CSV table of C-alpha atoms in Angstrom, one decimal:
chain,number,residue,atom,x,y,z
A,1,MET,CA,73.4,-186.1,-33.7
A,2,CYS,CA,73.5,-182.3,-33.4
A,3,ARG,CA,70.5,-182.4,-31.1
A,4,ALA,CA,72.1,-184.9,-28.8
A,5,ILE,CA,75.3,-182.8,-28.6
A,6,LEU,CA,73.2,-179.7,-27.8
A,7,GLN,CA,71.3,-181.5,-25.1
A,8,ILE,CA,74.5,-182.7,-23.4
A,9,ALA,CA,76.0,-179.2,-23.6
A,10,GLN,CA,72.9,-177.7,-22.1
A,11,ARG,CA,72.8,-180.1,-19.2
A,12,THR,CA,76.6,-179.6,-18.6
A,13,VAL,CA,76.2,-175.8,-18.5
A,14,CYS,CA,73.3,-176.0,-16.1
A,15,LYS,CA,75.2,-178.3,-13.7
A,16,ILE,CA,78.2,-176.0,-13.8
A,17,VAL,CA,76.1,-172.9,-13.1
A,18,LEU,CA,74.3,-174.6,-10.3
A,19,GLN,CA,77.5,-175.7,-8.6
A,20,PHE,CA,78.9,-172.2,-9.0
A,21,VAL,CA,75.9,-170.6,-7.3
A,22,LYS,CA,75.9,-173.2,-4.5
A,23,ILE,CA,79.6,-172.6,-3.7
A,24,LEU,CA,79.7,-168.8,-4.1
A,25,LEU,CA,76.4,-167.6,-2.7
A,26,PRO,CA,77.0,-168.6,1.0
A,27,LYS,CA,80.4,-166.9,1.0
A,28,LEU,CA,79.0,-163.5,0.0
A,29,LYS,CA,78.5,-160.9,2.7
A,30,LYS,CA,76.3,-157.8,2.3
A,31,PRO,CA,78.5,-154.7,1.9
A,32,ARG,CA,77.9,-152.1,4.6
A,33,HIS,CA,77.2,-149.2,2.3
A,34,LEU,CA,75.1,-150.5,-0.6
A,35,ASP,CA,73.8,-147.0,-1.3
A,36,ARG,CA,77.3,-145.7,-2.3
A,37,VAL,CA,79.0,-146.0,-5.6
A,38,TYR,CA,82.6,-147.2,-5.0
A,39,VAL,CA,85.5,-149.1,-6.7
A,40,GLY,CA,88.6,-150.7,-5.3
A,41,GLY,CA,89.6,-153.2,-2.7
A,42,ASN,CA,87.3,-155.9,-1.3
A,43,LYS,CA,84.2,-153.8,-2.1
A,44,LEU,CA,85.0,-154.1,-5.8
A,45,ARG,CA,85.5,-157.8,-5.6
A,46,THR,CA,82.2,-158.2,-3.7
A,47,SER,CA,80.4,-156.2,-6.4
A,48,ILE,CA,81.9,-158.3,-9.1
A,49,ALA,CA,80.9,-161.5,-7.2
A,50,VAL,CA,77.3,-160.2,-6.9
A,51,ILE,CA,77.2,-159.6,-10.6
A,52,PHE,CA,78.5,-163.1,-11.4
A,53,VAL,CA,75.9,-164.6,-9.0
A,54,LEU,CA,73.1,-162.6,-10.7
A,55,PHE,CA,74.3,-163.8,-14.1
A,56,GLY,CA,74.5,-167.3,-12.8
A,57,LEU,CA,70.9,-167.2,-11.5
A,58,THR,CA,69.7,-165.8,-14.8
A,59,ALA,CA,71.5,-168.5,-16.8
A,60,LEU,CA,70.2,-171.2,-14.4
A,61,ALA,CA,66.6,-170.0,-14.9
A,62,ALA,CA,67.1,-170.0,-18.7
A,63,CYS,CA,68.6,-173.5,-18.5
A,64,GLN,CA,65.7,-174.8,-16.5
A,65,SER,CA,63.1,-173.3,-18.8
A,66,THR,CA,64.7,-174.5,-22.0
A,67,PRO,CA,62.8,-177.6,-23.4
A,68,VAL,CA,65.9,-179.7,-24.4
A,69,ASN,CA,63.8,-182.5,-25.7
A,70,GLN,CA,61.6,-180.4,-27.9
A,71,PRO,CA,61.7,-181.5,-31.6
A,72,GLU,CA,63.2,-179.2,-34.2
A,73,GLY,CA,60.5,-176.9,-35.7
A,74,ALA,CA,58.0,-177.7,-32.9
A,75,LEU,CA,55.9,-174.9,-31.6
A,76,PRO,CA,56.0,-173.9,-28.0
A,77,ALA,CA,53.3,-175.4,-25.7
A,78,GLY,CA,50.0,-173.8,-26.3
A,79,ALA,CA,51.0,-172.0,-29.5
A,80,ALA,CA,49.0,-174.4,-31.7
A,81,SER,CA,45.8,-173.3,-29.8
A,82,ALA,CA,46.6,-169.6,-30.1
A,83,LYS,CA,44.5,-169.4,-33.3
A,84,PRO,CA,42.1,-171.7,-35.0
A,85,ASP,CA,43.2,-174.0,-37.8
A,86,ILE,CA,42.8,-172.3,-41.2
A,87,PRO,CA,41.5,-174.5,-44.0
A,88,PRO,CA,43.3,-174.3,-47.3
A,89,LEU,CA,42.4,-171.3,-49.5
A,90,PRO,CA,39.5,-172.2,-51.7
A,91,GLU,CA,40.0,-172.3,-55.4
A,92,LEU,CA,38.0,-169.7,-57.4
A,93,ASP,CA,35.6,-171.0,-60.1
A,94,PRO,CA,36.5,-169.4,-63.6
A,95,ALA,CA,32.8,-169.6,-64.6
A,96,GLN,CA,31.7,-167.8,-61.4
A,97,ILE,CA,34.4,-165.2,-62.0
A,98,ALA,CA,33.2,-164.5,-65.5
A,99,LEU,CA,29.6,-164.1,-64.3
A,100,GLY,CA,30.8,-161.8,-61.5
A,101,GLU,CA,32.8,-159.6,-63.9
A,102,THR,CA,29.6,-159.1,-66.0
A,103,VAL,CA,27.5,-158.3,-63.0
A,104,TYR,CA,30.1,-155.9,-61.6
A,105,ALA,CA,30.4,-154.0,-64.9
A,106,GLN,CA,26.6,-153.6,-65.0
A,107,ASN,CA,26.0,-152.7,-61.3
A,108,CYS,CA,29.1,-151.7,-59.5
A,109,ALA,CA,31.6,-150.1,-61.9
A,110,ALA,CA,29.8,-146.7,-62.1
A,111,CYS,CA,30.8,-146.0,-58.5
A,112,HIS,CA,33.7,-148.4,-57.7
A,113,GLY,CA,35.5,-147.9,-61.1
A,114,GLU,CA,35.8,-150.2,-64.1
A,115,ASN,CA,39.1,-151.6,-62.7
A,116,LEU,CA,37.9,-151.6,-59.0
A,117,GLU,CA,39.9,-148.4,-58.4
A,118,GLY,CA,37.1,-146.7,-56.5
A,119,GLU,CA,36.3,-143.0,-56.5
A,120,ALA,CA,39.1,-140.4,-56.7
A,121,ASP,CA,40.4,-139.3,-53.2
A,122,TRP,CA,38.2,-142.0,-51.8
A,123,LYS,CA,39.4,-141.6,-48.2
A,124,ARG,CA,37.8,-138.2,-48.0
A,125,GLN,CA,34.1,-137.9,-47.1
A,126,ASN,CA,31.7,-135.9,-49.2
A,127,GLU,CA,30.3,-132.6,-48.0
A,128,ASP,CA,27.1,-134.3,-46.9
A,129,GLY,CA,29.2,-136.7,-44.7
A,130,SER,CA,28.8,-139.7,-46.9
A,131,PHE,CA,31.7,-142.0,-47.6
A,132,ARG,CA,33.1,-142.2,-51.1
A,133,ALA,CA,33.1,-145.5,-52.9
A,134,PRO,CA,36.3,-147.3,-51.9
A,135,PRO,CA,38.5,-149.3,-54.2
A,136,HIS,CA,38.1,-153.1,-54.2
A,137,THR,CA,41.8,-153.6,-55.1
A,138,ALA,CA,44.5,-154.5,-52.6
A,139,GLU,CA,44.9,-150.8,-51.9
A,140,GLY,CA,41.4,-150.6,-50.4
A,141,HIS,CA,40.0,-152.2,-47.2
A,142,THR,CA,37.6,-154.7,-48.8
A,143,TRP,CA,39.9,-157.6,-48.0
A,144,HIS,CA,39.9,-156.6,-44.3
A,145,HIS,CA,36.4,-157.9,-44.0
A,146,SER,CA,35.0,-161.4,-44.0
A,147,ASP,CA,32.8,-162.9,-46.7
A,148,GLN,CA,29.7,-162.6,-44.6
A,149,GLN,CA,30.4,-158.9,-44.0
A,150,LEU,CA,31.0,-158.3,-47.7
A,151,LEU,CA,27.9,-160.2,-48.8
A,152,GLU,CA,25.8,-158.1,-46.3
A,153,ALA,CA,27.3,-154.9,-47.6
A,154,ILE,CA,26.2,-155.8,-51.2
A,155,GLU,CA,22.8,-156.9,-50.1
A,156,LEU,CA,22.0,-154.1,-47.6
A,157,GLY,CA,24.1,-151.2,-49.0
A,158,GLY,CA,24.6,-148.2,-46.8
A,159,ALA,CA,21.7,-149.1,-44.5
A,160,ARG,CA,23.9,-151.6,-42.8
A,161,LEU,CA,26.2,-148.9,-41.3
A,162,PRO,CA,25.7,-148.1,-37.6
A,163,ASP,CA,24.8,-144.6,-36.6
A,164,ASN,CA,28.1,-144.1,-34.6
A,165,ILE,CA,30.5,-144.8,-37.5
A,166,GLY,CA,31.0,-141.2,-38.3
A,167,GLY,CA,29.4,-141.0,-41.7
A,168,THR,CA,26.9,-142.5,-44.1
A,169,SER,CA,27.0,-144.4,-47.3
A,170,ASN,CA,25.1,-143.7,-50.5
A,171,MET,CA,25.4,-147.3,-51.7
A,172,PRO,CA,22.0,-148.7,-52.6
A,173,PRO,CA,21.0,-152.2,-51.5
A,174,PHE,CA,21.3,-154.9,-54.1
A,175,GLY,CA,19.5,-157.7,-52.2
A,176,GLY,CA,16.4,-157.1,-54.2
A,177,VAL,CA,18.2,-156.5,-57.5
A,178,LEU,CA,20.7,-159.3,-57.7
A,179,THR,CA,20.3,-163.0,-57.0
A,180,ASP,CA,22.4,-164.7,-54.4
A,181,GLU,CA,24.3,-166.4,-57.2
A,182,GLU,CA,25.1,-163.0,-58.8
A,183,ILE,CA,26.2,-161.4,-55.5
A,184,THR,CA,28.5,-164.3,-54.7
A,185,ALA,CA,29.9,-164.1,-58.2
A,186,VAL,CA,30.7,-160.4,-57.8
A,187,LEU,CA,32.6,-161.2,-54.7
A,188,ALA,CA,34.5,-164.0,-56.5
A,189,TYR,CA,35.4,-161.6,-59.3
A,190,ILE,CA,36.7,-159.0,-56.8
A,191,LYS,CA,38.8,-161.7,-55.1
A,192,SER,CA,40.3,-162.9,-58.4
A,193,GLN,CA,41.9,-159.5,-58.7
A,194,TRP,CA,43.8,-159.7,-55.4
A,195,PRO,CA,47.4,-161.1,-55.0
A,196,ASP,CA,47.5,-164.5,-53.3
A,197,ASP,CA,48.8,-163.1,-50.0
A,198,ILE,CA,45.8,-160.6,-49.8
A,199,ARG,CA,43.4,-163.4,-50.6
A,200,ALA,CA,44.9,-165.6,-47.9
A,201,SER,CA,44.6,-162.8,-45.3
A,202,GLN,CA,41.0,-162.2,-46.2
A,203,TRP,CA,40.3,-165.9,-46.0
A,204,GLN,CA,41.8,-166.0,-42.6
A,205,VAL,CA,39.5,-163.2,-41.5
A,206,THR,CA,36.5,-165.1,-42.9
A,207,VAL,CA,37.4,-168.3,-41.0
A,208,GLN,CA,38.1,-166.5,-37.7
A,209,THR,CA,34.9,-164.5,-37.9
A,210,ALA,CA,32.9,-167.7,-38.6
A,211,ASN,CA,34.4,-169.3,-35.5
A,212,GLN,CA,33.4,-166.5,-33.2
């Protein structure tokens, strides 16, 4: 009911504005001194009329571009294709998390902290130019990267960093130390410590990276 009333009102306003423009526009004459600022007499009325016409043209354009038949809550045309569909956030496996916690304590906690807090003052580089171990909590940047990037970081360590990144990493590669199952479990454990919104953001990055 409300949508029908809104559609009628929109059509009525558009018709009124269109008639107003058709009637008034032919009667306007260009002032002889457009480059002067003036008030009073016919010049003031002409200026006011020009303003009303410009307002009418703007309103008419808005009326013509308003999709009156668009359903409530519908996205604008093309909006659905602006980003790929994101599948639901996967559930974490408690058994995998437990394994990951054990593996993390044995192999990662010495540098990244027992509670994933990272090294102190981790944003500063060491004197040798190497990066300090960052936190894996929501305060760090781990969740800014896709699953594939994080798995490669664990497997390859600092060797994965390009030369132009502005620093080095002392992280050793774990590809020959841990099994694929253990590496995946470590990542699952880290994710289990994130709030839901952080997990969702990281999952979106993972999906979008995979679709590239």
